[in-house]
Amino acid sequence: MNSFDVNGHYFSPATRTAMTHLTSGDTAPFEAAAAVRVAAHAVDRLRSRGTESRGLSPAALDLLVRLGVAGEPGLTIGDLAASGGISPRNATGLVDTLEREGLARRSPDPADRRAVRVAITPPGRGWVEAFRKPSEVAMAALFRDFTDEEVVLLRHLCLKLVTGAEALS
């Protein structure tokens, strides 16, 4: 259960208590990392409700959407992995799923015969189109208590976190 701190910001007393065992100093960075993780899981659970009954994980959906934007001749596995923030091995497994479902297809790369391109199929485009409206409804509900500025700030802070993590890699 979340509470409010003296500044009116949400915090989790249980997380704060647990984080005091990880550091002898300020728990705020640890609490923030835990909050990001919990929020990501909550968003994934919400997205899963719309995809699991249709046979796709949220990660596979992400790749399918990226393929829909890419157009022909598609993207390489490496491109998909990089844009999705996942390993090439994970991207390969997700593409296997998309291909098995008839939502994507592999083809030789015309510019590099060692590479393979992945493109969305017409049934894949139909899948994304059918998923569009439920996704819009879910995101509107999820962010209903946010101002437009808060949504933009949340996006900014999450991507800033990713940039910081990439710099450490």
Short mmCIF file of C-alpha atoms in Angstrom, two decimals:
data_model
loop_
_atom_site.label_atom_id
_atom_site.label_comp_id
_atom_site.label_asym_id
_atom_site.label_seq_id
_atom_site.Cartn_x
_atom_site.Cartn_y
_atom_site.Cartn_z
CA MET A 1 0.00 0.00 0.00
CA ASN A 2 1.38 3.40 -0.95
CA SER A 3 1.44 6.44 1.31
CA PHE A 4 2.31 10.10 0.81
CA ASP A 5 5.56 11.66 2.06
CA VAL A 6 5.81 15.17 3.57
CA ASN A 7 5.96 16.65 0.06
CA GLY A 8 2.80 14.88 -1.08
CA HIS A 9 4.65 12.31 -3.22
CA TYR A 10 3.77 8.64 -3.28
CA PHE A 11 6.12 6.23 -1.56
CA SER A 12 5.92 2.66 -0.34
CA PRO A 13 6.67 2.31 3.39
CA ALA A 14 7.43 -1.41 2.93
CA THR A 15 9.90 -0.68 0.14
CA ARG A 16 11.53 2.12 2.14
CA THR A 17 11.99 -0.21 5.10
CA ALA A 18 13.45 -2.94 2.88
CA MET A 19 15.81 -0.51 1.15
CA THR A 20 17.29 0.64 4.47
CA HIS A 21 18.91 -2.81 4.60
CA LEU A 22 20.64 -2.21 1.25
CA THR A 23 22.24 1.12 2.01
CA SER A 24 23.51 3.07 4.95
CA GLY A 25 22.68 6.31 3.17
CA ASP A 26 19.85 7.77 1.13
CA THR A 27 17.24 5.18 0.15
CA ALA A 28 15.63 7.39 -2.53
CA PRO A 29 17.57 5.98 -5.54
CA PHE A 30 16.82 2.41 -4.38
CA GLU A 31 13.17 3.26 -3.83
CA ALA A 32 12.98 4.91 -7.26
CA ALA A 33 14.50 1.84 -8.97
CA ALA A 34 12.03 -0.40 -7.14
CA ALA A 35 9.14 1.87 -8.16
CA VAL A 36 10.22 1.75 -11.83
CA ARG A 37 10.34 -2.04 -11.67
CA VAL A 38 6.90 -2.30 -10.03
CA ALA A 39 5.41 0.19 -12.51
CA ALA A 40 6.86 -1.70 -15.48
CA HIS A 41 5.35 -4.93 -14.19
CA ALA A 42 1.97 -3.23 -13.72
CA VAL A 43 2.01 -1.90 -17.29
CA ASP A 44 3.06 -5.31 -18.64
CA ARG A 45 0.22 -7.01 -16.73
CA LEU A 46 -2.26 -4.53 -18.18
CA ARG A 47 -0.92 -5.03 -21.71
CA SER A 48 -0.89 -8.80 -21.25
CA ARG A 49 -4.63 -8.84 -20.68
CA GLY A 50 -5.08 -7.73 -24.25
CA THR A 51 -2.42 -9.91 -25.84
CA GLU A 52 -2.45 -13.26 -24.00
CA SER A 53 -5.88 -14.26 -25.26
CA ARG A 54 -4.54 -13.57 -28.74
CA GLY A 55 -1.35 -15.58 -28.26
CA LEU A 56 1.28 -12.83 -28.04
CA SER A 57 3.44 -11.66 -25.17
CA PRO A 58 3.89 -7.92 -24.65
CA ALA A 59 7.46 -8.27 -25.99
CA ALA A 60 6.25 -9.97 -29.19
CA LEU A 61 3.63 -7.24 -29.59
CA ASP A 62 6.35 -4.58 -29.28
CA LEU A 63 8.31 -6.18 -32.12
CA LEU A 64 5.19 -6.58 -34.27
CA VAL A 65 4.38 -2.89 -33.89
CA ARG A 66 7.99 -1.97 -34.78
CA LEU A 67 7.75 -4.15 -37.89
CA GLY A 68 4.50 -2.44 -38.86
CA VAL A 69 6.20 0.93 -38.84
CA ALA A 70 9.33 -0.29 -40.62
CA GLY A 71 7.71 -1.24 -43.94
CA GLU A 72 9.58 -3.23 -46.59
CA PRO A 73 12.08 -4.83 -46.68
CA GLY A 74 11.67 -5.02 -42.89
CA LEU A 75 14.30 -4.97 -40.18
CA THR A 76 17.19 -7.22 -39.29
CA ILE A 77 17.09 -9.16 -36.03
CA GLY A 78 19.83 -6.84 -34.74
CA ASP A 79 17.74 -3.77 -35.61
CA LEU A 80 14.72 -5.24 -33.85
CA ALA A 81 16.77 -6.15 -30.79
CA ALA A 82 18.35 -2.70 -30.55
CA SER A 83 15.09 -0.82 -31.02
CA GLY A 84 13.29 -3.06 -28.52
CA GLY A 85 16.06 -2.95 -25.93
CA ILE A 86 16.43 -6.74 -25.91
CA SER A 87 19.15 -9.21 -26.85
CA PRO A 88 19.38 -10.55 -30.42
CA ARG A 89 18.74 -14.02 -28.99
CA ASN A 90 15.46 -12.86 -27.41
CA ALA A 91 14.50 -11.06 -30.61
CA THR A 92 15.09 -14.27 -32.58
CA GLY A 93 12.76 -16.20 -30.27
CA LEU A 94 10.08 -13.52 -30.53
CA VAL A 95 10.39 -13.47 -34.33
CA ASP A 96 10.02 -17.28 -34.29
CA THR A 97 6.71 -16.79 -32.45
CA LEU A 98 5.53 -14.07 -34.84
CA GLU A 99 6.47 -16.17 -37.84
CA ARG A 100 4.76 -19.29 -36.42
CA GLU A 101 1.58 -17.22 -35.95
CA GLY A 102 1.80 -15.94 -39.53
CA LEU A 103 2.22 -12.34 -38.35
CA ALA A 104 5.76 -11.82 -39.68
CA ARG A 105 8.03 -13.39 -42.27
CA ARG A 106 11.77 -13.70 -42.73
CA SER A 107 13.46 -13.10 -46.07
CA PRO A 108 17.04 -12.71 -47.27
CA ASP A 109 18.49 -9.23 -46.98
CA PRO A 110 18.94 -7.90 -50.53
CA ALA A 111 21.97 -5.85 -49.45
CA ASP A 112 23.74 -8.51 -47.36
CA ARG A 113 23.28 -12.17 -48.17
CA ARG A 114 24.45 -13.15 -44.66
CA ALA A 115 21.62 -11.19 -43.04
CA VAL A 116 17.91 -11.88 -42.75
CA ARG A 117 15.14 -9.31 -42.80
CA VAL A 118 11.88 -9.61 -40.90
CA ALA A 119 8.72 -7.93 -42.18
CA ILE A 120 5.14 -7.79 -40.98
CA THR A 121 2.56 -9.78 -42.98
CA PRO A 122 -0.98 -8.66 -43.90
CA PRO A 123 -2.40 -10.80 -41.04
CA GLY A 124 0.14 -9.10 -38.76
CA ARG A 125 -1.12 -5.69 -39.82
CA GLY A 126 -4.68 -6.88 -39.13
CA TRP A 127 -3.64 -8.09 -35.67
CA VAL A 128 -2.15 -4.70 -34.81
CA GLU A 129 -5.22 -2.89 -36.15
CA ALA A 130 -7.56 -5.07 -34.05
CA PHE A 131 -5.42 -4.41 -30.97
CA ARG A 132 -5.33 -0.63 -31.50
CA LYS A 133 -8.67 0.34 -29.91
CA PRO A 134 -8.38 -1.84 -26.77
CA SER A 135 -4.85 -0.45 -26.30
CA GLU A 136 -6.08 3.13 -26.54
CA VAL A 137 -8.80 2.43 -23.98
CA ALA A 138 -6.33 0.73 -21.60
CA MET A 139 -3.75 3.53 -21.82
CA ALA A 140 -6.44 6.20 -21.33
CA ALA A 141 -7.57 4.38 -18.17
CA LEU A 142 -4.03 3.87 -16.91
CA PHE A 143 -3.09 7.53 -17.30
CA ARG A 144 -6.49 9.03 -16.41
CA ASP A 145 -5.14 10.75 -13.28
CA PHE A 146 -2.09 12.20 -15.07
CA THR A 147 -1.86 15.61 -16.67
CA ASP A 148 -0.44 15.79 -20.18
CA GLU A 149 2.69 17.36 -18.68
CA GLU A 150 3.07 14.48 -16.21
CA VAL A 151 2.86 11.91 -19.00
CA VAL A 152 5.58 13.73 -20.93
CA LEU A 153 7.71 14.06 -17.79
CA LEU A 154 7.29 10.36 -17.00
CA ARG A 155 8.41 9.45 -20.52
CA HIS A 156 11.38 11.80 -20.21
CA LEU A 157 12.47 10.44 -16.84
CA CYS A 158 12.16 6.80 -17.92
CA LEU A 159 14.23 7.43 -21.05
CA LYS A 160 16.75 9.42 -19.01
CA LEU A 161 17.05 6.38 -16.75
CA VAL A 162 17.66 4.16 -19.80
CA THR A 163 20.30 6.57 -21.10
CA GLY A 164 22.05 6.50 -17.73
CA ALA A 165 21.97 2.70 -17.62
CA GLU A 166 23.34 2.46 -21.17
CA ALA A 167 26.21 4.76 -20.23
CA LEU A 168 27.19 2.30 -17.51
CA SER A 169 27.20 -0.67 -19.87
#
